[in-house]
Coordinates of C-alpha atoms and ligand atoms in Angstrom, one line a residue:
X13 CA 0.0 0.0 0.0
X14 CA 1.4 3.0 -1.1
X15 CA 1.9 6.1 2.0
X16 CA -0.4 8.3 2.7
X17 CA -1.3 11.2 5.2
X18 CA -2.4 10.0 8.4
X19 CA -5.7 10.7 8.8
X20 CA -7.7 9.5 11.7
X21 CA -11.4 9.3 13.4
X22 CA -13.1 9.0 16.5
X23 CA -17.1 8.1 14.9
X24 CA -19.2 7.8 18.0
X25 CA -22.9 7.3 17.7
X26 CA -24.7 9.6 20.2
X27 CA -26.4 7.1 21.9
X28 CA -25.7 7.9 25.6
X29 CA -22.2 8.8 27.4
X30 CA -19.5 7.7 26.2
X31 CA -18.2 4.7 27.7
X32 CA -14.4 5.4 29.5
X33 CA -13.5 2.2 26.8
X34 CA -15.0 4.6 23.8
X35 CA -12.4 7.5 25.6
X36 CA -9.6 4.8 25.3
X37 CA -10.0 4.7 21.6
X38 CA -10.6 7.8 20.9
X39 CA -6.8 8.8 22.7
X40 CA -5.5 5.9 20.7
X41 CA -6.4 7.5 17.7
X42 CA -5.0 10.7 19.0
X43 CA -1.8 9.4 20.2
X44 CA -1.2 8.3 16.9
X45 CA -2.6 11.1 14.9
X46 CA -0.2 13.1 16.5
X47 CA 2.5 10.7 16.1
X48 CA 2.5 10.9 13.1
X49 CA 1.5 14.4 12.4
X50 CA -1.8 13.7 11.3
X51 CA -5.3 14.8 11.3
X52 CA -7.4 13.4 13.6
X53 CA -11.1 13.3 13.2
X54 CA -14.4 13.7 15.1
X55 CA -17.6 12.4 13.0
X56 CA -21.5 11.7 14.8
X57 CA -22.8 8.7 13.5
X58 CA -26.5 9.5 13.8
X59 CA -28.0 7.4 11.2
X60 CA -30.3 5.0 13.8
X61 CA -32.3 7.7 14.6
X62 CA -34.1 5.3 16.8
X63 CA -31.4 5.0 19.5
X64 CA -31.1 8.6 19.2
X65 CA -30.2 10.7 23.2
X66 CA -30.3 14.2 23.1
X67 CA -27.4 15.9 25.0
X68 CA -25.3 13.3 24.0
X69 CA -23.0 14.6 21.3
X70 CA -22.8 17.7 23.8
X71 CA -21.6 15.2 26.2
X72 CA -19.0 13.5 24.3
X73 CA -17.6 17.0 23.3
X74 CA -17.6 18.5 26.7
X75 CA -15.9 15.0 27.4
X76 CA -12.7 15.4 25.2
X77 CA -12.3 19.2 26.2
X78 CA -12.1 18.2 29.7
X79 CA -9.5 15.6 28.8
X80 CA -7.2 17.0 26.8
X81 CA -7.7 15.0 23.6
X82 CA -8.6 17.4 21.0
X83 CA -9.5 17.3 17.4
X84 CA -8.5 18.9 13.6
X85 CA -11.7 18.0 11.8
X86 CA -15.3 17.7 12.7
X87 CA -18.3 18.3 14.3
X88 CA -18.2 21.7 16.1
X89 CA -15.0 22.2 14.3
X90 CA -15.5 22.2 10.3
X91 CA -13.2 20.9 8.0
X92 CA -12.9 20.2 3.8
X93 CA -14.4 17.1 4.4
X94 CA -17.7 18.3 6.0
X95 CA -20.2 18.0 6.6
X96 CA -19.5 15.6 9.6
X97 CA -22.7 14.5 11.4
X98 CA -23.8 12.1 9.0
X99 CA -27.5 12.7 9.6
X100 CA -26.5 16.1 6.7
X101 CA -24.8 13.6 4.7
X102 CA -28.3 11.8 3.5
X103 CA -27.5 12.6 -0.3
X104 CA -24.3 11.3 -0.5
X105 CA -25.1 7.8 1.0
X106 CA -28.1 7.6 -1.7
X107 CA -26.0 7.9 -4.6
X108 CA -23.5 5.4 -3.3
X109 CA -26.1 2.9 -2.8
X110 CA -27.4 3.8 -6.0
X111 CA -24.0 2.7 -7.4
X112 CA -23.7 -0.4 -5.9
X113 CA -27.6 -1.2 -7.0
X114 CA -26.4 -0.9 -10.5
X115 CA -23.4 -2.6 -10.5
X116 CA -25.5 -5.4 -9.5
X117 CA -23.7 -5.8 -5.7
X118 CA -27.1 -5.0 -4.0
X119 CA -30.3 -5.6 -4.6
X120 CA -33.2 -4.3 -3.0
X121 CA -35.7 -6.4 -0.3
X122 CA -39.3 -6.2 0.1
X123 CA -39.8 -8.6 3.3
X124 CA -41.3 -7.3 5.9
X125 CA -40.6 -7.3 9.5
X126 CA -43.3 -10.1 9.8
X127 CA -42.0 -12.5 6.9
X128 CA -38.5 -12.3 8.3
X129 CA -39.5 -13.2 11.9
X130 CA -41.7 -16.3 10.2
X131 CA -39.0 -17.3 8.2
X132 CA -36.8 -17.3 11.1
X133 CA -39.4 -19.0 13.3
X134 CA -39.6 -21.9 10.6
X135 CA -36.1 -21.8 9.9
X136 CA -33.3 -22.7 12.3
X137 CA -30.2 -20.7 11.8
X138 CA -32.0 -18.4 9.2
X139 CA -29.5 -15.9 7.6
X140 CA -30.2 -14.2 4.6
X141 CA -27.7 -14.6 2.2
X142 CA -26.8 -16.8 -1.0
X143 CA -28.2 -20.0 0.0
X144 CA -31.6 -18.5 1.0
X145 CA -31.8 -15.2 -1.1
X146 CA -33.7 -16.9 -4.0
X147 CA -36.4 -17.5 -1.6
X148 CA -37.1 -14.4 -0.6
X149 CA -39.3 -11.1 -1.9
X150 CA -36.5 -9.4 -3.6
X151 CA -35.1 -7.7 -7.0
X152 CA -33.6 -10.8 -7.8
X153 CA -36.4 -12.8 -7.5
X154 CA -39.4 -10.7 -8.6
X155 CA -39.7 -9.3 -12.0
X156 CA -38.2 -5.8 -12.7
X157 CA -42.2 -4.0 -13.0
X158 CA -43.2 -6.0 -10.0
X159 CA -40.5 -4.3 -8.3
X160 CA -40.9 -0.9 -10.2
X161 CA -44.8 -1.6 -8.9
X162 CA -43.8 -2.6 -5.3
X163 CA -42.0 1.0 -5.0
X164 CA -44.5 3.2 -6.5
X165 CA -46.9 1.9 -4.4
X166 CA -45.5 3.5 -1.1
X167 CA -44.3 -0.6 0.1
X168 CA -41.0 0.0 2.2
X169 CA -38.0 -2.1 1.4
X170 CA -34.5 -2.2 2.4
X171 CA -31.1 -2.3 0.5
X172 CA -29.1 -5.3 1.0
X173 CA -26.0 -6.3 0.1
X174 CA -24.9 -9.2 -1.5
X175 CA -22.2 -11.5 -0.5
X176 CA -20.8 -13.8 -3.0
X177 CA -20.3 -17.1 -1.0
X178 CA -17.2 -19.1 -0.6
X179 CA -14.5 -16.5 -0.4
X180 CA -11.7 -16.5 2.1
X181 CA -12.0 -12.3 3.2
X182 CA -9.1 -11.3 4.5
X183 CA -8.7 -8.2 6.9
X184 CA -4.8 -6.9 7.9
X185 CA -5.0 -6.0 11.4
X186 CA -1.9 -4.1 12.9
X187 CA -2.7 -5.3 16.1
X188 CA -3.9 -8.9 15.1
X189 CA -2.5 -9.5 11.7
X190 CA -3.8 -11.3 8.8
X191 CA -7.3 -12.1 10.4
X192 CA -9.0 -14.4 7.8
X193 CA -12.9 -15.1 7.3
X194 CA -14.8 -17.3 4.8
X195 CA -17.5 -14.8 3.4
X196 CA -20.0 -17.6 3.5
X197 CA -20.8 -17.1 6.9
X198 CA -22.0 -13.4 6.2
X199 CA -25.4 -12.5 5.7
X200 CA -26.4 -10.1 3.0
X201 CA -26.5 -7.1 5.5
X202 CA -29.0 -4.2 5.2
X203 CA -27.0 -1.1 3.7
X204 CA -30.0 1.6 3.2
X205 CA -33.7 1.8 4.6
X206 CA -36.5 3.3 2.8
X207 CA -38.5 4.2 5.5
X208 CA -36.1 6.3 7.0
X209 CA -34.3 7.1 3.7
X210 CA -30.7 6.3 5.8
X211 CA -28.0 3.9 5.3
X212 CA -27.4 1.7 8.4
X213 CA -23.9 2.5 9.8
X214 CA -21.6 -0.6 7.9
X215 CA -22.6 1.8 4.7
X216 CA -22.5 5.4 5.9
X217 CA -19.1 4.2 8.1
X218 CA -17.4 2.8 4.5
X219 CA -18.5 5.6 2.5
X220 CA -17.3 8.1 4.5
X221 CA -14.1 6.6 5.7
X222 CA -13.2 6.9 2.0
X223 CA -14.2 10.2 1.6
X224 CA -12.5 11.1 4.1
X225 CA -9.4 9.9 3.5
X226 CA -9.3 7.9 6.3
X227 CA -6.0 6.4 6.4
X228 CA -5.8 4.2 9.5
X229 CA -9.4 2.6 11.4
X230 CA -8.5 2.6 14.8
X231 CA -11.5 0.9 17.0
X232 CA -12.6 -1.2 19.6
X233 CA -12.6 -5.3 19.6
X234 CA -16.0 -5.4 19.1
X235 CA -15.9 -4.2 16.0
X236 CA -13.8 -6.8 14.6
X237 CA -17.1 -8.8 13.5
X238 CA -17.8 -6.4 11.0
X239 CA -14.6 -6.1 9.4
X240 CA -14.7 -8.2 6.6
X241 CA -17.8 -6.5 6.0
X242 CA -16.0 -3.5 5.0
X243 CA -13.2 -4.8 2.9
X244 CA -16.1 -6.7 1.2
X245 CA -17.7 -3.2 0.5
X246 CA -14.4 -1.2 -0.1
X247 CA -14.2 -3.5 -2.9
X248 CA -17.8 -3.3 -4.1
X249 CA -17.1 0.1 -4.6
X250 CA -13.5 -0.3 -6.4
X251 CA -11.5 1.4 -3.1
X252 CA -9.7 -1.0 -2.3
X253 CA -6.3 1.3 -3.3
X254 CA -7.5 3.0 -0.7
X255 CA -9.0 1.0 2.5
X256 CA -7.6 2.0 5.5
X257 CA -5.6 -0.1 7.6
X258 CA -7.8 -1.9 10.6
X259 CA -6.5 -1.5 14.2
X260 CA -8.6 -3.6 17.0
X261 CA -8.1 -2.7 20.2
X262 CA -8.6 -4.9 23.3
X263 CA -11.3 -5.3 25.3
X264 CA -11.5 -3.8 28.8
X265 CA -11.9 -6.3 30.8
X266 CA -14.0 -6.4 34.5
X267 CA -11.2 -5.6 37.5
X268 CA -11.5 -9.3 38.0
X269 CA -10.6 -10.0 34.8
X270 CA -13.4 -12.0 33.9
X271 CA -15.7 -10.7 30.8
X272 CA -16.0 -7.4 29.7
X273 CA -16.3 -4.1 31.5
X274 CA -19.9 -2.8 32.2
X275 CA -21.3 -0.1 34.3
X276 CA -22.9 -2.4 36.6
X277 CA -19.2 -3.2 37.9
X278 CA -18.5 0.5 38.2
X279 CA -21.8 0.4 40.4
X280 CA -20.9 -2.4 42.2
X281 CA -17.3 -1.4 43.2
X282 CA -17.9 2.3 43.3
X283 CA -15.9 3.3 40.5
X284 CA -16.5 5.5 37.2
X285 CA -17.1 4.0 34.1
X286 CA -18.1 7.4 32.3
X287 CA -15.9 10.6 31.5
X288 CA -17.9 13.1 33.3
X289 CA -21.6 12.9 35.2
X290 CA -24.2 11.7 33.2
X291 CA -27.8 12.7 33.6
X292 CA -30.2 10.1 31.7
X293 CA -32.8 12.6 29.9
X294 CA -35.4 9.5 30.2
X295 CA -34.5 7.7 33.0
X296 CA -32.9 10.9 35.1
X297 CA -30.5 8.3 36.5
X298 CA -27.3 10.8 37.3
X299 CA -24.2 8.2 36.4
X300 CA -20.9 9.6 38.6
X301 CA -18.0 10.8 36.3
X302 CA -14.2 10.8 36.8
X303 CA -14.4 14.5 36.4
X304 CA -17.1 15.1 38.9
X305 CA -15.0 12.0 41.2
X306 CA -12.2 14.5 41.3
X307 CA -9.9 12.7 38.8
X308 CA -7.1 15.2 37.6
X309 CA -7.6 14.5 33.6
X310 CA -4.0 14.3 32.7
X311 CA -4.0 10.9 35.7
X312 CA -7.2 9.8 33.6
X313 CA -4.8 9.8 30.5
X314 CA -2.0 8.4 32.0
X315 CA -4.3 5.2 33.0
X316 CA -6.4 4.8 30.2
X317 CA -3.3 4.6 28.1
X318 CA -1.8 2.0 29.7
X319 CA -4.8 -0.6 29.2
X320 CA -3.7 -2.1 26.7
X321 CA -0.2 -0.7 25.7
X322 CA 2.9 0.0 27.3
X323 CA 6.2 1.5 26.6
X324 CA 8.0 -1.8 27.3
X325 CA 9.6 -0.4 30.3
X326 CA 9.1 0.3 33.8
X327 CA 8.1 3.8 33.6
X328 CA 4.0 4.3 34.8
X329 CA 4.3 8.0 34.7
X330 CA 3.9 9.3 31.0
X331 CA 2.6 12.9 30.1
X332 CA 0.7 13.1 27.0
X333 CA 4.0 13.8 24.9
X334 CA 5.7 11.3 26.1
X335 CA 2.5 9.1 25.5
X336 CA 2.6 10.9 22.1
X337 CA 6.0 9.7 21.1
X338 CA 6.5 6.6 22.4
X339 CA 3.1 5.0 21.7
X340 CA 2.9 2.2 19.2
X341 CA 0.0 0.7 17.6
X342 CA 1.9 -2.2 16.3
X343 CA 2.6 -2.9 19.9
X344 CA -0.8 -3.4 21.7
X345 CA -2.1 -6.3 23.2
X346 CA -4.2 -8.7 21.6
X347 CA -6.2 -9.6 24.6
X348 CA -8.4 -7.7 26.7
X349 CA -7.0 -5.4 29.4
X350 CA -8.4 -5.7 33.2
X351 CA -10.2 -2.5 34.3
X352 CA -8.1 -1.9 37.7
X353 CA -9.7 1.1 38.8
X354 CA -7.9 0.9 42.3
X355 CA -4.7 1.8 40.0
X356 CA -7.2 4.6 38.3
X357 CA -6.5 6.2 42.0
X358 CA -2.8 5.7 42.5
X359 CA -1.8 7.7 39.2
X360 CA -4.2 10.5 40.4
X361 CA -2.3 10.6 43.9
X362 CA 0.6 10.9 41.8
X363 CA -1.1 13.1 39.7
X364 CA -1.7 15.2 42.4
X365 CA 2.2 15.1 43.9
X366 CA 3.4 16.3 40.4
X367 CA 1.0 19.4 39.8
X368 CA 1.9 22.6 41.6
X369 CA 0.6 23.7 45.2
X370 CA -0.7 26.8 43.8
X371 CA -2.8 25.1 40.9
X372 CA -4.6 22.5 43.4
X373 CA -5.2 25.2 46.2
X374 CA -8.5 26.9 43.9
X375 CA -10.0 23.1 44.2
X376 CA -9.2 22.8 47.7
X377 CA -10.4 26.5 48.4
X378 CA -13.9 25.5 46.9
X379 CA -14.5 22.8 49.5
X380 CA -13.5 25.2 52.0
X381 CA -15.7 27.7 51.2
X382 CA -18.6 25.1 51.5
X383 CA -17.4 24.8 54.7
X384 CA -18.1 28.3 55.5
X385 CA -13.8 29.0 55.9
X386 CA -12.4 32.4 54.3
X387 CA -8.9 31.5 53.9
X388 CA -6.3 33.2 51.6
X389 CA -4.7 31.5 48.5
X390 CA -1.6 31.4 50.5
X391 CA -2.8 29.4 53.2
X392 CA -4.8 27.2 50.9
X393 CA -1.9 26.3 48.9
X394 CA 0.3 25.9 52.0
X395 CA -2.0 23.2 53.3
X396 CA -1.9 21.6 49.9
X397 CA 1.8 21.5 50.0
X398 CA 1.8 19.8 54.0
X399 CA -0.9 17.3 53.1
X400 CA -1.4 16.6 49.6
X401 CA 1.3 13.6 50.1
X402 CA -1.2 11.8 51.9
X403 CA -4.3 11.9 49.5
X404 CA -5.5 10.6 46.3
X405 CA -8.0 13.3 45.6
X406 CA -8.3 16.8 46.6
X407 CA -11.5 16.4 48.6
X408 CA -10.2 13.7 51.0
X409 CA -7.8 16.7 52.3
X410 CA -10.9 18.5 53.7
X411 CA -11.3 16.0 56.7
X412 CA -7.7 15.7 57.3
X413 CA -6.8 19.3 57.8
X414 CA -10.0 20.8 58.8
X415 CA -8.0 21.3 61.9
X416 CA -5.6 24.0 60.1
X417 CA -8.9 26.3 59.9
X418 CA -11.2 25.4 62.9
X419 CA -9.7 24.9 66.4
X420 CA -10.7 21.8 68.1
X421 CA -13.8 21.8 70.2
X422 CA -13.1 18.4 71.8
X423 CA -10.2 16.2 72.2
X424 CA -10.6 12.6 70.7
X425 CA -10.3 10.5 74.1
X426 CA -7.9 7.5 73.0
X427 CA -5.9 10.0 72.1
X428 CA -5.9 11.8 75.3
X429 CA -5.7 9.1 77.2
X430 CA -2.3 7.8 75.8
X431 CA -1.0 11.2 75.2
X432 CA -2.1 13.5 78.0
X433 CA 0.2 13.0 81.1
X434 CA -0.2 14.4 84.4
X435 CA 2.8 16.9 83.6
X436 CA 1.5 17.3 80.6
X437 CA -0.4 20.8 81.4
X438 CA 2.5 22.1 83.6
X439 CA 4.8 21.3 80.5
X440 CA 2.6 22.7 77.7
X441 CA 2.3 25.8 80.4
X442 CA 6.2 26.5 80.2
X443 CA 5.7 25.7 76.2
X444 CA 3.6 28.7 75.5
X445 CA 5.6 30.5 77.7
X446 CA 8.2 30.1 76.5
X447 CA 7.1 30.5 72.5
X448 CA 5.3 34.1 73.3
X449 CA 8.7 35.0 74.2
X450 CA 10.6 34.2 70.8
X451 CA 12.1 36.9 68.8
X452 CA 10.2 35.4 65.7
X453 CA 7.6 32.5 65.2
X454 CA 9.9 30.6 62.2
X455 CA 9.7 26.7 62.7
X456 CA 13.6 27.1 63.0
X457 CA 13.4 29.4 66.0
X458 CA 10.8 27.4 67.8
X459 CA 12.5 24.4 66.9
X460 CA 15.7 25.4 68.3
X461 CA 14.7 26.8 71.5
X462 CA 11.8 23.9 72.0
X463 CA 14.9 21.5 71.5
X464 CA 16.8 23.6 73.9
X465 CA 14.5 23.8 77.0
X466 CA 13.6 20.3 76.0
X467 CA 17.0 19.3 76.9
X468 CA 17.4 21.8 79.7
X469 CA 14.5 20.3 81.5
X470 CA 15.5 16.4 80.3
X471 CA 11.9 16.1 79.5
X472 CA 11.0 13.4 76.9
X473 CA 10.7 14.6 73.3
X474 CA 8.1 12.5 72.0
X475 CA 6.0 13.3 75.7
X476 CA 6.4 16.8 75.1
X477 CA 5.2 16.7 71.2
X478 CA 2.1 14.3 71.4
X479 CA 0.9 16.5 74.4
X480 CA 1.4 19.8 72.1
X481 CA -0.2 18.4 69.0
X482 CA -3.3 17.3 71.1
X483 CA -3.9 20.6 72.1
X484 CA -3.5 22.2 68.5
X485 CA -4.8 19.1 66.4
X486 CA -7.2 17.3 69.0
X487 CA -6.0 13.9 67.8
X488 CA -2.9 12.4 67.0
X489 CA -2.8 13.1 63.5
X490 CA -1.1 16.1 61.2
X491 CA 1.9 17.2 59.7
X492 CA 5.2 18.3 61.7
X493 CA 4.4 20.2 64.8
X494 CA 6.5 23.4 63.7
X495 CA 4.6 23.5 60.2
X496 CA 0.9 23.2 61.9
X497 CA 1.8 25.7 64.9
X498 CA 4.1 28.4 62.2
X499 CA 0.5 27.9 60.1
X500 CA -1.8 28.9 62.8
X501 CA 0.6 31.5 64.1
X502 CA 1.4 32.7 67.7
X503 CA -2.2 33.8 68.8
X504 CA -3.8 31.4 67.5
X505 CA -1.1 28.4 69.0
X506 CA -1.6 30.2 72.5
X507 CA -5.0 30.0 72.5
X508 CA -5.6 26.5 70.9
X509 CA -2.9 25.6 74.0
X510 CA -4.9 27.4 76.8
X511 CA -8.3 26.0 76.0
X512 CA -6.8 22.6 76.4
X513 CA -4.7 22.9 79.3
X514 CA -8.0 24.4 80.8
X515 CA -10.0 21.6 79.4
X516 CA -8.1 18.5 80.3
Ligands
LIG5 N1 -20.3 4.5 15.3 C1 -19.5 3.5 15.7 C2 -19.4 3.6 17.2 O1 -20.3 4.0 17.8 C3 -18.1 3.6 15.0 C4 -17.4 2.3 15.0 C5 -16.2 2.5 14.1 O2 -15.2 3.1 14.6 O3 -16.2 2.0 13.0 O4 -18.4 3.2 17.9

């Protein structure tokens, strides 16, 4: 096959959210769109108006800005090869089935809805193709003014398209190589629908992949059925120069590894399956989203990336140009990739440890604000920077340093009882005294002169600094003592160390 530009698609259907497997595919494409310097693609495929959800193509757009993956062509976007929502593309399907009617490669069908289900009721097995086509009410077997008659009478029919039996199809898979197919098992699928004057989405998906240029047909597993389908009709239509090379990407697999992924597993083990929220317009079943989870996009790259490729090395931790350049189509996995969502979590910790203080602190100040705390962007970010180690989203920090903002009310009693000596308030006594007396409140000038009078007094260290975060804290938990008491400052320690030594 001779080189060509690299032109890519994402073709969702706008049936509902995207699934986080459809998100996978699309940043496949992406990745190697931008690989390789090409174009990458966003078409709607909207021909079954039946399964038709409004909101959705919104969805899936909002979906991809959040993320990150964006696109050169397409709906919302324009391009030479527009119009791209294939519902505006009626025409141009109708003439192509038009050719393929003439050449003879399809025919058109007459049976209705209740002749098929008969036939299939009396019928084990029924497929229609070569074997049982000459039985049927079609333009091969009716004569051409019965036919002519049949559609100027207003009776609906369908296009079909027929398979000449016995044929070894072969499709070239990057990812699976030379998968091969014996045509007789195909049935003469439906290409066009009168009643709705649309193709069904094997045509309007071939047509437009050659018209627009698509070089490379990067898509999910369970698309592989239909495959041989398409080279079948990328030769009907004398393309074949031109039919795009196939990529099949794994499944996503259950965390357990056992069948594929659904939404009932994300249910069941609290875990995302979709992008961002989802609000069923029927139903008004809200589905949660990594967005609205508190997912950093950029960790929701970094793990959908790595189910189902990897860079062959040990490194997790890939930004999107490093995903860029050393992603490989060629090297994917043939079998399905288990869904571990619990490792979804440890790239957004680590996520969360690479992006700056400053840019986490407006997240973290929005949950404080619904707490009813004013606090500066300063103090938000230096919280962030003391506790962020400890989290693997942004909102489990608000539980684990509330303390910083609201002084304890009451002191958490295991604590106190293992921590609170009877020295304890004479020793926290001379501690205050002795820190309203520093030159400066700096962690390094307490520190030295708390070691100091520490040492003076040969009390114990760890005695001295359990007692001292219980009054400041009220439990055991928290950064260093020096960062919490420098954050509250000298007023605020004092008091936080009166109110206990008066209330234990
Ligand atoms: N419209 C199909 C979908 O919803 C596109 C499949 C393909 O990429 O060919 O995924």
């Amino acid at each position: 096959m001779t080189e060509r530009p690299v032109r890519v698609r994402f073709a969702p259907s706008p049936t509902g959210p995207l699934h986080i497997g459809g998100v996978r595919t699309a940043l496949y494409n992406y990745l190697f769109a931008r690989q390789h310097g090409g174009k990458m693609i966003f078409r709607i495929e909207d021909t079954d108006s039946t399964r038709f959800v409004p909101g959705a193509e919104e969805y899936i757009i909002e979906s991809f800005r959040w993320l990150g993956i964006d696109f050169d062509e397409g709906v919302g976007i324009g391009g030479d090869f527009g119009p791209y929502r294939q519902s505006e593309r009626r025409d141009i399907y109708k003439k192509y089935v038009q050719q393929l009617l003439d050449a003879g490669k399809a025919y058109i069908a007459f049976d209705t809805p209740e002749e098929l289900t008969a036939k299939r009721e009396a019928v084990p097995n029924f497929q229609y193709d070569a074997h049982t086509r000459g039985e049927m009410r079609n333009s091969l077997t009716l004569p051409q003014e019965e036919v002519e008659r049949l559609i100027s009478d207003g009776n609906q029919y369908v296009v079909r398209f027929k398979i000449e039996p016995g044929e070894d199809v072969h499709v070239n898979d990057i990812i699976r190589g030379d998968v091969k197919v014996n045509s007789s098992i195909l049935d003469d699928k439906v290409l066009f629908k009168s009643a709705d004057q649309l193709p069904t989405y094997h045509l309007a998906n071939i047509v437009d992949d050659h018209l627009m240029e698509i070089s490379h047909v990067i898509r999910g597993e369970e698309w592989l059925p239909s495959a041989p389908l398409h080279v079948l009709l990328y030769r009907a239509f004398g393309w074949e120069d031109t039919m795009p090379a196939f990529a099949h990407l794994p499944l996503l697999l259950k965390p357990d590894g056992k069948g594929k992924l659904s939404k009932r597993d994300g249910d069941r083990l609290g875990f995302p399956v979709f992008p961002l929220e989802w609000h069923d317009p029927k139903s008004g079943e809200v589905s949660s989203g990594y967005r609205e989870s508190g997912y950093m996009p950029e960790a929701v790259i970094n793990f959908l990336a790595l189910l189902g490729w990897n860079p062959g090395t040990d490194q997790e931790l890939l930004s999107m140009d490093e995903l860029i350049s050393q992603f490989d189509l060629a090297k994917c996995s043939k079998s399905g990739a288990r869904f571990d969502y619990v490792k979804g979590t440890w790239f957004n910790h680590e996520y969360i440890l690479k992006t700056d203080d400053e840019k986490l602190a407006p997240q973290f100040g929005a949950i404080l604000k619904e707490n009813g705390i004013e606090a500066t962007p300063e103090q938000t970010s230096e919280v962030v920077r003391m506790m962020k180690g400890r989290v693997s989203f942004v909102k489990e920090l608000w539980p684990l340093c509330k303390f910083f903002f609201v002084a304890p009310t009451e002191y958490d009693e295991k604590t106190v009882r293992k921590r609170w000596k009877d020295y304890s308030a004479q020793q926290m006594r001379e501690l205050a005294d002795l820190l309203s007396a520093l030159p400066d409140f700096s962690m390094e000038t307490q520190e030295a002169a708390v070691n100091k009078w520490i040492e003076e007094k040969d009390y114990k260290l760890g005695d001295v600094m359990n007692a001292w975060r219980l009054t400041l804290v009220g439990e055991g938990k928290g950064p260093h003592m020096y960062e919490i008491s420098s954050f509250l400052g000298l007023d605020e320690t004092l008091r936080r160390m009166r109110k206990a030594i008066e209330v234990l």
